[in-house]
mmCIF file of C-alpha atoms and ligand atoms in Angstrom:
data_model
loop_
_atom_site.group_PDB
_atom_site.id
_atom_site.type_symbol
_atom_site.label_atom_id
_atom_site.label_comp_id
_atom_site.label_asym_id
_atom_site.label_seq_id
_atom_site.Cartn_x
_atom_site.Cartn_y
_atom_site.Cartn_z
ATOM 1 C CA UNK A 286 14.451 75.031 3.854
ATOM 2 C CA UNK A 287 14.585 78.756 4.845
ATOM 3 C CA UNK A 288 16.312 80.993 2.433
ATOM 4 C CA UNK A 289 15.445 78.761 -0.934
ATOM 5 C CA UNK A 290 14.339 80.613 -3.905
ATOM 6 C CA UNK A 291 10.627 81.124 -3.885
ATOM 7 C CA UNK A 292 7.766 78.397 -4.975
ATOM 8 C CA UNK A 293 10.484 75.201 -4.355
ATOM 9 C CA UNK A 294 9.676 74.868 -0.637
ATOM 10 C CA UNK A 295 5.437 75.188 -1.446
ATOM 11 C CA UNK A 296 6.583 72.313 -3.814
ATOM 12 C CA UNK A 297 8.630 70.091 -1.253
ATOM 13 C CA UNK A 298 5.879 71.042 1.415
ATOM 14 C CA UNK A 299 3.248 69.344 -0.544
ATOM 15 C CA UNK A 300 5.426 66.624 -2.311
ATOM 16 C CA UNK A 301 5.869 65.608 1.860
ATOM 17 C CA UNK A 302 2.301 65.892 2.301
ATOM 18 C CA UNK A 303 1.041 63.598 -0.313
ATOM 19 C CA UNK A 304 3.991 60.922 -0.207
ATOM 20 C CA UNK A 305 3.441 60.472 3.283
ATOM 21 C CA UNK A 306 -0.625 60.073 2.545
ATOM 22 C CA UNK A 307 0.426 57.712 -0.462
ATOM 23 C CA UNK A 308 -1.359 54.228 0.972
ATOM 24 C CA UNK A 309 -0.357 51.809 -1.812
ATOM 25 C CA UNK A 310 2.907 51.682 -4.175
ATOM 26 C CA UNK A 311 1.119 52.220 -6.657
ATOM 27 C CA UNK A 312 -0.125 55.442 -5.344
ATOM 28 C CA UNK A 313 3.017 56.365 -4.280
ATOM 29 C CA UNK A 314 4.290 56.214 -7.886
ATOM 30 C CA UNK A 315 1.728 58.446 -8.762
ATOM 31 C CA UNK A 316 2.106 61.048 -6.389
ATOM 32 C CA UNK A 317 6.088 60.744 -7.616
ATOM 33 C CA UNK A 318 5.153 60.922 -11.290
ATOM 34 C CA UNK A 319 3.336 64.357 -10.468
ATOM 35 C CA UNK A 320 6.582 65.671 -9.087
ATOM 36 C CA UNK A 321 9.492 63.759 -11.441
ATOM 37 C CA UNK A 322 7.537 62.630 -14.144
ATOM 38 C CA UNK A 323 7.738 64.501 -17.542
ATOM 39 C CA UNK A 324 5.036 66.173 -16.452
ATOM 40 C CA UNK A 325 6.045 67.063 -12.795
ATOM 41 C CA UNK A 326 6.404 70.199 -11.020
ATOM 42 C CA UNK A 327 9.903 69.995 -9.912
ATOM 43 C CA UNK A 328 10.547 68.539 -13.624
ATOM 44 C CA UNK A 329 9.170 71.789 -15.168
ATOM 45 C CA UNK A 330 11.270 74.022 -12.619
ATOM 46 C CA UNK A 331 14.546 72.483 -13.987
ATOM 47 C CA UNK A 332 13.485 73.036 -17.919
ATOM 48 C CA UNK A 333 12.936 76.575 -16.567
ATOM 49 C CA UNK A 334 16.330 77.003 -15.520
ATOM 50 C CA UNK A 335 17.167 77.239 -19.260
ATOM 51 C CA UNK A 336 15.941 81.028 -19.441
ATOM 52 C CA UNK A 337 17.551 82.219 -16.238
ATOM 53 C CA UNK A 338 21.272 83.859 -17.033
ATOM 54 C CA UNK A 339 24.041 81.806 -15.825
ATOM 55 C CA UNK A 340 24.881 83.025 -12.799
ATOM 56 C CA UNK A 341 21.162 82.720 -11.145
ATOM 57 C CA UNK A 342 21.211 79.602 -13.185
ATOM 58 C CA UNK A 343 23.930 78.134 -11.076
ATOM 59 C CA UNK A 344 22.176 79.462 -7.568
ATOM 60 C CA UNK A 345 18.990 78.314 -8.927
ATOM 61 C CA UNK A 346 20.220 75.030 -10.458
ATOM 62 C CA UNK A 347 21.401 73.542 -7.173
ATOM 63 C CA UNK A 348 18.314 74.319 -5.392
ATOM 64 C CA UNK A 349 16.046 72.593 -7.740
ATOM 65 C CA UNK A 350 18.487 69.799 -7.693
ATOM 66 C CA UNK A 351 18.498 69.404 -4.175
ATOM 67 C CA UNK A 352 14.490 69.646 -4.146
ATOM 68 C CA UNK A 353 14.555 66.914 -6.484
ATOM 69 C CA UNK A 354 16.813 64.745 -4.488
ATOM 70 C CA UNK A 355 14.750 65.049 -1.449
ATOM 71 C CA UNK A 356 11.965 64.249 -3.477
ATOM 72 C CA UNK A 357 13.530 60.996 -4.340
ATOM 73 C CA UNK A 358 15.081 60.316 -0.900
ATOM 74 C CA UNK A 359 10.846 60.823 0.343
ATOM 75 C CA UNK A 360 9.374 58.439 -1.845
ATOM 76 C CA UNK A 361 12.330 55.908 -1.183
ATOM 77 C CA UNK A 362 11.909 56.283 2.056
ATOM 78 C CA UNK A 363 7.866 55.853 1.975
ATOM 79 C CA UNK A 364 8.192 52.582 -0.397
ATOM 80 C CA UNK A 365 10.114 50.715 1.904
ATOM 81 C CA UNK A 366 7.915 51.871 5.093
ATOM 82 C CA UNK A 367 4.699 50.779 2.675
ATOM 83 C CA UNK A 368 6.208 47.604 1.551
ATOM 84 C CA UNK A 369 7.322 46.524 4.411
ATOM 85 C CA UNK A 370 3.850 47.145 5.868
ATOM 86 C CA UNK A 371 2.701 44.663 3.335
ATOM 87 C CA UNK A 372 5.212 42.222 4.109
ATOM 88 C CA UNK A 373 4.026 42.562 7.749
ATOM 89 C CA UNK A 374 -0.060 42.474 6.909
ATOM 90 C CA UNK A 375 1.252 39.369 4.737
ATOM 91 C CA UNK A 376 3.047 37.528 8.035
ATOM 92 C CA UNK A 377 -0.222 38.193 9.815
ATOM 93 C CA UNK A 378 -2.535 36.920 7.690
ATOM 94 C CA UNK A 379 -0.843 33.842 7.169
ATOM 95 C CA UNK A 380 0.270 32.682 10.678
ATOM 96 C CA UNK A 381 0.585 29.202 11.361
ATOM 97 C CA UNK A 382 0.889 27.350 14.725
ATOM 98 C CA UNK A 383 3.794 25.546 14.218
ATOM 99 C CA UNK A 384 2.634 23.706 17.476
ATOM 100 C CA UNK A 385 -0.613 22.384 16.049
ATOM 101 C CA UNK A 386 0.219 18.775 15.249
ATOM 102 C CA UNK A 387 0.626 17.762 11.697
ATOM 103 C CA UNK A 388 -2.632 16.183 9.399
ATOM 104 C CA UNK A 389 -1.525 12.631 8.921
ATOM 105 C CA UNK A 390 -2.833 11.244 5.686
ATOM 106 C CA UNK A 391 -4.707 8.434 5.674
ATOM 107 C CA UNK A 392 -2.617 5.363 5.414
ATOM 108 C CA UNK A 393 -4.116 2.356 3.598
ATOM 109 C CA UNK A 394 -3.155 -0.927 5.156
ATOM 110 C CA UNK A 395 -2.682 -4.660 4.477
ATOM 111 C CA UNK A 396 -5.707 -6.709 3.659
ATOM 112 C CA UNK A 397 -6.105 -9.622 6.424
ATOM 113 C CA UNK A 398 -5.340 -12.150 3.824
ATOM 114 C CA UNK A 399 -2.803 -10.909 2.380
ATOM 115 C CA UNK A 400 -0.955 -10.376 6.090
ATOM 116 C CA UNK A 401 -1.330 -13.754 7.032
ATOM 117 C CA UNK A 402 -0.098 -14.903 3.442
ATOM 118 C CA UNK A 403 3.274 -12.785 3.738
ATOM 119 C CA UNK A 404 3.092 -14.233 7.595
ATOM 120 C CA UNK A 405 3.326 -17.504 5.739
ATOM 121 C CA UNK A 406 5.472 -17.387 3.102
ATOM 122 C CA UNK A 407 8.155 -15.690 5.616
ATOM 123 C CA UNK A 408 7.874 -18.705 7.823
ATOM 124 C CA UNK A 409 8.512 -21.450 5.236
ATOM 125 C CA UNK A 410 11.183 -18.753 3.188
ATOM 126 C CA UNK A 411 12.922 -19.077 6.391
ATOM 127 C CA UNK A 412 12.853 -22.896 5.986
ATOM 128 C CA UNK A 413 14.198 -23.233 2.673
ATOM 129 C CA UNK A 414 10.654 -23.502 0.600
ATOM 130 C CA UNK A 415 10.293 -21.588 -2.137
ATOM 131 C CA UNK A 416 6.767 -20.013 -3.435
ATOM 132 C CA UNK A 417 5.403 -21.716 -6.848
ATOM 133 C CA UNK A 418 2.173 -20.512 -8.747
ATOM 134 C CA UNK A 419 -0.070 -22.431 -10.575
ATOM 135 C CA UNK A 420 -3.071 -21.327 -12.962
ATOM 136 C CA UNK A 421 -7.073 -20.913 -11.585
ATOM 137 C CA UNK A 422 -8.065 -22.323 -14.684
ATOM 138 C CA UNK A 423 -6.648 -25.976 -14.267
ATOM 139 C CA UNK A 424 -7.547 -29.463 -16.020
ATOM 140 C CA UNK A 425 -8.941 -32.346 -14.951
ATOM 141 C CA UNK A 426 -5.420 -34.116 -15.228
ATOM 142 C CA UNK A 427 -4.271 -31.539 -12.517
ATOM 143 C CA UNK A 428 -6.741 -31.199 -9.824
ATOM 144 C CA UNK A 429 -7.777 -34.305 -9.931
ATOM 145 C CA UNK A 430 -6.592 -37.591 -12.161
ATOM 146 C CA UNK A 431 -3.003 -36.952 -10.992
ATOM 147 C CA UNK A 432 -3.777 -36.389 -7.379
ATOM 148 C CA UNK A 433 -5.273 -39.852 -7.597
ATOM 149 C CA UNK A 434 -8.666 -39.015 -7.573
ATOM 150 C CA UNK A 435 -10.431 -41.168 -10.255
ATOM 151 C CA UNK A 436 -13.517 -39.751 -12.326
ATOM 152 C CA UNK A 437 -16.174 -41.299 -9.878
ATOM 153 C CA UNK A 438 -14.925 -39.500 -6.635
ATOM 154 C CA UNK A 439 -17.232 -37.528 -4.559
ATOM 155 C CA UNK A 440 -14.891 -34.657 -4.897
ATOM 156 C CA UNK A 441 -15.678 -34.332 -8.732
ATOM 157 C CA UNK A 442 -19.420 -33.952 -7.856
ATOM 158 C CA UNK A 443 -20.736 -30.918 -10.302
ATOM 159 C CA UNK A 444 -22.259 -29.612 -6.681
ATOM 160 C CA UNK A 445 -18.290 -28.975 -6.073
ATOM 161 C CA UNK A 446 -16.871 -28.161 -8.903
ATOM 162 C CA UNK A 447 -16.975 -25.104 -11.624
ATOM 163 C CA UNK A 448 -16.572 -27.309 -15.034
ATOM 164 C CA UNK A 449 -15.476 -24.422 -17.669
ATOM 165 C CA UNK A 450 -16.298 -25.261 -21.798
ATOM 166 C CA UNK A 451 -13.936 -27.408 -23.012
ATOM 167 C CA UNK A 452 -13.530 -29.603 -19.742
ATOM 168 C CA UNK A 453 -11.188 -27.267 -17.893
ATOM 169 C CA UNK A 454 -12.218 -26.212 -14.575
ATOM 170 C CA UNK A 455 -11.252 -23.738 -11.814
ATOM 171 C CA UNK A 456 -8.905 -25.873 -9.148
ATOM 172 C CA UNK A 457 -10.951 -26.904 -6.214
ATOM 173 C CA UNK A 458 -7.500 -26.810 -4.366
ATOM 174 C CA UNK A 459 -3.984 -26.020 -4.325
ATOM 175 C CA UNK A 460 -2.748 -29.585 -4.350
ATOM 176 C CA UNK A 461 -2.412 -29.183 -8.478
ATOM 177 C CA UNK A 462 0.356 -27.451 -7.782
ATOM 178 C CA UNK A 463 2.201 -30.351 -6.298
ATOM 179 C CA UNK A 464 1.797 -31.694 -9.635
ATOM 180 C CA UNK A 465 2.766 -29.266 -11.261
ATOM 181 C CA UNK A 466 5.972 -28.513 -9.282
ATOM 182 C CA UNK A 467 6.873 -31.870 -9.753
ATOM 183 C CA UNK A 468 6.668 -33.067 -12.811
ATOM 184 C CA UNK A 469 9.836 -32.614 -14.541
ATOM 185 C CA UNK A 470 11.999 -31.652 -11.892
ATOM 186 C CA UNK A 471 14.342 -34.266 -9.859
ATOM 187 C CA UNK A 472 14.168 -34.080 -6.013
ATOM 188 C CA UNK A 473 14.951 -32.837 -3.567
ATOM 189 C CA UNK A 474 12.291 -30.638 -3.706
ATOM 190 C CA UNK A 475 10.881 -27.769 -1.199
ATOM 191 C CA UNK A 476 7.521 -25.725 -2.470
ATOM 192 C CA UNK A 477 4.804 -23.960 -0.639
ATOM 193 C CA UNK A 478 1.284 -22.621 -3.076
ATOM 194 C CA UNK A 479 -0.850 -20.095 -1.639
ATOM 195 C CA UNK A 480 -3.678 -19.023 -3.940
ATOM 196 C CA UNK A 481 -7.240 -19.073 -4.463
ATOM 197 C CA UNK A 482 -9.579 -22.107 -5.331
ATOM 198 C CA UNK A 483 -12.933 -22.009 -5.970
ATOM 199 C CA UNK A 484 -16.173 -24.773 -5.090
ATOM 200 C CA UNK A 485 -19.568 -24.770 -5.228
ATOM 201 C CA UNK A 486 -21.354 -23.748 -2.156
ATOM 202 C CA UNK A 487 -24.246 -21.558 -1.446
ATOM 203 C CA UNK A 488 -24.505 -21.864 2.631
ATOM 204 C CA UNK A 489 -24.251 -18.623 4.068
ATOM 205 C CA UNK A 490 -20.897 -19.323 5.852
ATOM 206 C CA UNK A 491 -18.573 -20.307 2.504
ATOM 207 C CA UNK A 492 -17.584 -18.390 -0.169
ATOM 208 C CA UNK A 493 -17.390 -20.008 -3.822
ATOM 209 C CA UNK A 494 -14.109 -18.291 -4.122
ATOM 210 C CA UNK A 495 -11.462 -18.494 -0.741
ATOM 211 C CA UNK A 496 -7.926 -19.249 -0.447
ATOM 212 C CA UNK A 497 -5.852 -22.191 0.344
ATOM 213 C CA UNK A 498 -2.001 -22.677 0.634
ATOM 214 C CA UNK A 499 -0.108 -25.977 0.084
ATOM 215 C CA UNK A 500 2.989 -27.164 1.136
ATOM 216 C CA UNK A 501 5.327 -30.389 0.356
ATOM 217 C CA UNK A 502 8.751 -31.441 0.283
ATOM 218 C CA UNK A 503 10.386 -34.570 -1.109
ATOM 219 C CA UNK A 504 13.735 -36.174 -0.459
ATOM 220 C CA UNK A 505 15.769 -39.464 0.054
ATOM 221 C CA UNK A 506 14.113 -39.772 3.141
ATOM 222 C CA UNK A 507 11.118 -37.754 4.719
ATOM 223 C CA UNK A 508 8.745 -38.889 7.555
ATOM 224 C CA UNK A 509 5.741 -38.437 9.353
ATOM 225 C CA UNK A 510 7.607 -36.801 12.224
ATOM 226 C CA UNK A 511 8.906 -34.652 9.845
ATOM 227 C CA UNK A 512 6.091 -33.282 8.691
ATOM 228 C CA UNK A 513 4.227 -32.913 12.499
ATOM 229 C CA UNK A 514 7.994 -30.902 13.084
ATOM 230 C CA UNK A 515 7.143 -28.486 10.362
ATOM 231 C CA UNK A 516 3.544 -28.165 11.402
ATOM 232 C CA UNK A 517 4.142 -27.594 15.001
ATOM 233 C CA UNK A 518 6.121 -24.966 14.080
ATOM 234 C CA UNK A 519 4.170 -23.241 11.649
ATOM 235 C CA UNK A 520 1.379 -23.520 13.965
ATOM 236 C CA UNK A 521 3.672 -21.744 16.738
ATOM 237 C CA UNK A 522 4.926 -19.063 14.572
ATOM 238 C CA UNK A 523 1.044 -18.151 13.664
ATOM 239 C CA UNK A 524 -0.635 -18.887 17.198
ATOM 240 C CA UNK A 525 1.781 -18.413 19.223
ATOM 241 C CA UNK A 526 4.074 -20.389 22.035
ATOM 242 C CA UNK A 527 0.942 -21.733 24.040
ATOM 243 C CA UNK A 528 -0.957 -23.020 20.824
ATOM 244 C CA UNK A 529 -1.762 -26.823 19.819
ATOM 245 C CA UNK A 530 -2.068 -29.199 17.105
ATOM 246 C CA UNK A 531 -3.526 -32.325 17.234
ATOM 247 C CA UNK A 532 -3.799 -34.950 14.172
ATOM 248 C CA UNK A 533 -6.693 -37.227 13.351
ATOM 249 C CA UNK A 534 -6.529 -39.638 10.997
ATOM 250 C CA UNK A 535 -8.352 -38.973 8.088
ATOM 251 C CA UNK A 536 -8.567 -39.889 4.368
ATOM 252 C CA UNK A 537 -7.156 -38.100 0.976
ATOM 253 C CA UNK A 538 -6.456 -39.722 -1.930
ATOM 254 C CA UNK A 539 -3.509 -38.280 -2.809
ATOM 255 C CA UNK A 540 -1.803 -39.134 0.822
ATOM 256 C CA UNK A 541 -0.946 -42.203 2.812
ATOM 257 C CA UNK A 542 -1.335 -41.823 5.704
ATOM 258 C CA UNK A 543 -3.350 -39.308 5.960
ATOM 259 C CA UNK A 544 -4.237 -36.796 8.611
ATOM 260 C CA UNK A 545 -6.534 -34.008 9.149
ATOM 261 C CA UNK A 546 -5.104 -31.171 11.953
ATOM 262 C CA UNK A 547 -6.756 -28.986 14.440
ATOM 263 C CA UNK A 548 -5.329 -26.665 16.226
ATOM 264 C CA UNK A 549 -6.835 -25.115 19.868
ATOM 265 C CA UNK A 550 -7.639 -22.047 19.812
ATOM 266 C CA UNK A 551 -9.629 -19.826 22.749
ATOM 267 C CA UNK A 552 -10.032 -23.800 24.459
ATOM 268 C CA UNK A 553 -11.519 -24.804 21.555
ATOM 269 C CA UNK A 554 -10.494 -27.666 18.393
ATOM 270 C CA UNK A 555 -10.806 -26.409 14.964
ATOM 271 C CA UNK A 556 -10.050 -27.653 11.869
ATOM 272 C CA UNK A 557 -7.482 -26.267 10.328
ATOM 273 C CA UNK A 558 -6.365 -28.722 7.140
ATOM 274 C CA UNK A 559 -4.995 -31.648 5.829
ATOM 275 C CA UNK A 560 -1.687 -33.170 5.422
ATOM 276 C CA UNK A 561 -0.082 -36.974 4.835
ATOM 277 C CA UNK A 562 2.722 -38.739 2.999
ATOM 278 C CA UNK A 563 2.468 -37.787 -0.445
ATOM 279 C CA UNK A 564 0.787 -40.887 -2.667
ATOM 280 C CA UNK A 565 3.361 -43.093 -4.315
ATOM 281 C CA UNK A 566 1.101 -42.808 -7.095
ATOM 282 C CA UNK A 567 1.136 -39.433 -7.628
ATOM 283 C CA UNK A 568 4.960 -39.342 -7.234
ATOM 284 C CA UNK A 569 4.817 -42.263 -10.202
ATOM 285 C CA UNK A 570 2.264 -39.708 -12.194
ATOM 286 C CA UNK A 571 4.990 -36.746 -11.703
ATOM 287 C CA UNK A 572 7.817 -39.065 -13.152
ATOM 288 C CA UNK A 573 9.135 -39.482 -9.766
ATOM 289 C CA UNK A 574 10.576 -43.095 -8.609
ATOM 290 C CA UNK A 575 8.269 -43.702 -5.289
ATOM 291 C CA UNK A 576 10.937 -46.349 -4.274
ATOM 292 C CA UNK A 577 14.337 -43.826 -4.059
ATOM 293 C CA UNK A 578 11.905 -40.372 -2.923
ATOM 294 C CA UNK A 579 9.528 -39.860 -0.657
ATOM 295 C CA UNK A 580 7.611 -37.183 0.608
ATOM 296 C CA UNK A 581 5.162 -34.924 2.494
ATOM 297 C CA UNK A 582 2.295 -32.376 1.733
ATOM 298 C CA UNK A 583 0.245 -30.617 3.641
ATOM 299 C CA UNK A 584 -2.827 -27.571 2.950
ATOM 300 C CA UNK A 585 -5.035 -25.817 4.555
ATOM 301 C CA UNK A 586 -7.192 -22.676 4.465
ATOM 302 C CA UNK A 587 -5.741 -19.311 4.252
ATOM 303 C CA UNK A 588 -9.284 -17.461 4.914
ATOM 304 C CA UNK A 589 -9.648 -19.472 8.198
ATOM 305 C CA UNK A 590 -6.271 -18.933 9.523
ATOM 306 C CA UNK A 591 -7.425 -15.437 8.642
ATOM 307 C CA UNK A 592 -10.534 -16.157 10.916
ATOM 308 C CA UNK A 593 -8.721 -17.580 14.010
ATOM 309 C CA UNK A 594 -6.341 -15.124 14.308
ATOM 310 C CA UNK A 595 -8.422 -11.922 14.299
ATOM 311 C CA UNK A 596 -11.821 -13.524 15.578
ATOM 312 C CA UNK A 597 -13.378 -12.572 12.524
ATOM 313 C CA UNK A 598 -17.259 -14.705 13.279
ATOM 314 C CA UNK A 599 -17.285 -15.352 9.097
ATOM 315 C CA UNK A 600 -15.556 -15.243 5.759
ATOM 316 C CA UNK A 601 -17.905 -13.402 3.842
ATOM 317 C CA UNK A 602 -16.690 -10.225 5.532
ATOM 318 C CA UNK A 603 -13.741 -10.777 4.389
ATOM 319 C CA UNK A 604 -14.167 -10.445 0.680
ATOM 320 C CA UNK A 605 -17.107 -7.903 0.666
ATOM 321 C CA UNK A 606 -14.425 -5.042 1.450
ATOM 322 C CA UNK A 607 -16.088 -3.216 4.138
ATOM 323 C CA UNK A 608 -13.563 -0.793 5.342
ATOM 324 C CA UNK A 609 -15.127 -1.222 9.049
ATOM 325 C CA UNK A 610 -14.283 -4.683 8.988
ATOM 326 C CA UNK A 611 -10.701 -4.200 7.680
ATOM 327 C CA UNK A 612 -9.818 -1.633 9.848
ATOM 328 C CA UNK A 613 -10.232 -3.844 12.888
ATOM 329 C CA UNK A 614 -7.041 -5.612 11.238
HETATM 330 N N1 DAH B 907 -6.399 -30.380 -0.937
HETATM 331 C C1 DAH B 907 -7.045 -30.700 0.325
HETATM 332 C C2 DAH B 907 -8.378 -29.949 0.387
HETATM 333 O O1 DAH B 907 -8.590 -29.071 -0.363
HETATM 334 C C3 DAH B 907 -6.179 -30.318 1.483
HETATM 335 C C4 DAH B 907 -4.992 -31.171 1.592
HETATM 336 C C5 DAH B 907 -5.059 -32.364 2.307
HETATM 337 C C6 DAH B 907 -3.818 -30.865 0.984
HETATM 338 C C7 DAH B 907 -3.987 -33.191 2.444
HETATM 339 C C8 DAH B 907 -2.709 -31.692 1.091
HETATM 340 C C9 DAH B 907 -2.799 -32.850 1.837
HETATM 341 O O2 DAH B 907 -1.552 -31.417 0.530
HETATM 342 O O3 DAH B 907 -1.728 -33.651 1.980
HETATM 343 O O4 DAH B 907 -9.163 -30.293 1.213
#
């Protein structure tokens, strides 16, 4: 600024110098400070003015002003330039490829069992059953007595059974639910029972704990083509179109007739479970009149529908919770 009153434009000169050298904010308030501050050159020119006489004061007093303004204008100017340098050095430190494809957390998934249990329960929701519990822990009259299966049959043999203290036991199968169910209610009647039952067995290929699911349905007038209807289908809706069922008959003492049922699978017959005309007996034993109801009821493993399906070679996989083997699901 040619023509200023001497020592101002040394002051501005180096006021330029060190804003413009200022690297940080925080210098740059510094270098400010030693300028405008209390303390600051161009702070102790104005408190000067006070012993000039009025009219240098005035010449005087605007050119210290206008130092002081420029001042101002230089380290305004210098914060935004370093700030926005930061904001920059910020952006490029943190870049992101927003065409990198995102990290997709790991997704847990369905247990076999419990897929082909939902798979189930849809199928006979869409016929009109409806899904009944029934306790682990069961008695004698349940599994067994009711179900027409008197204290000296081979299916009571302590080789099959858990017997608890007291003379409870775990269920063997889901058929106590059909006594359950039915006792106290008046036909018609529609139930399926998945759950898990629990036997004796130390071969390699069982497991003393696995999973079964019943079905039955009573009404005026129910019969065996019924039933073989219902199965058929299930068996479709779980195989598929091309798959088979055949029945054989068999014995169970809570059904007559009864019928075991394969079903084909890779060319090949495998068991799949039992079914028959629910026992007029155990009807009678439910407080149901075997002459004006009759019914059907069928179960079969839930673990070995489990099997078919996926190709598992054994059950025990199943349960032991191998990720490895549950991701092949
Ligand atoms: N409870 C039988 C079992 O565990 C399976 C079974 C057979 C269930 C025939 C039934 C049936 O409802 O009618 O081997």
């Amino acid at each position: 600024m040619p023509g200023e009153p001497s020592g101002l434009e040394e002051i501005l000169a180096r006021a330029r110098g060190e804003i413009g050298e200022a690297a940080t904010p925080q210098a740059l308030t510094e270098v400010r400070a030693r300028y405008l501050g209390r303390k600051g050159s161009i702070s102790s020119e104005l408190r000067a003015l006070g012993k000039l006489d009025p009219a240098q004061r005035k010449v005087r007093g605007q050119a210290v002003n206008a130092a002081k303004q420029r001042v101002e204008e230089l380290v305004a100017a210098r914060r935004s330039e370093l700030e926005g340098g930061e904001r920059a050095r910020e952006l490029a430190d943190n870049q992101v490829d927003i065409t990198l494809p995102g990290a997709t957390p790991p997704a847990g998934h369905l247990h076999p069992l419990t897929h082909v249990t939902r798979d189930m329960v849809n199928f006979f929701a869409s016929m009109g059953f409806s899904v009944e519990d029934g306790p682990e822990v069961e008695t004698d009259w349940h599994n067994f007595e009711a179900l027409n299966i008197p204290p000296e049959h081979p299916a009571r043999d302590e080789q099959d059974t858990f017997y608890l203290e007291g003379g409870n036991l775990l269920r063997t199968q889901t058929s106590n639910v059909q006594i359950r169910a039915m006792t106290g209610r008046t036909p018609p009647l529609r139930f399926i029972a998945p759950g898990r039952v629990y036997r004796h067995d130390t071969s390699l290929k069982h497991s003393p704990m696995f999973h079964q699911i019943e079905g039955f349905l009573v009404d005026e007038r129910v019969t065996f083509g019924d039933l073989k209807g219902v199965l058929f289908a299930f068996a479709r809706h779980l195989f598929g179109a091309d798959s088979a069922l055949r029945f054989r008959a068999n014995h169970f003492p809570f059904t007559e007739p009864s019928a075991e049922m394969d079903v084909r699978w890779r060319g090949e017959w495998l068991e799949w479970g039992g079914c028959g005309m629910i026992h007029p007996h155990v009807l009678e034993r439910c407080g149901i009149d075997p002459e004006a109801w009759q019914g059907f009821a069928f179960g079969m493993g839930i673990d070995r529908t489990a099997l078919l399906r996926w190709g598992f070679p054994a059950l025990r996989p199943l349960f032991e919770g191998d990720v490895r083997v549950l991701e092949q699901v």
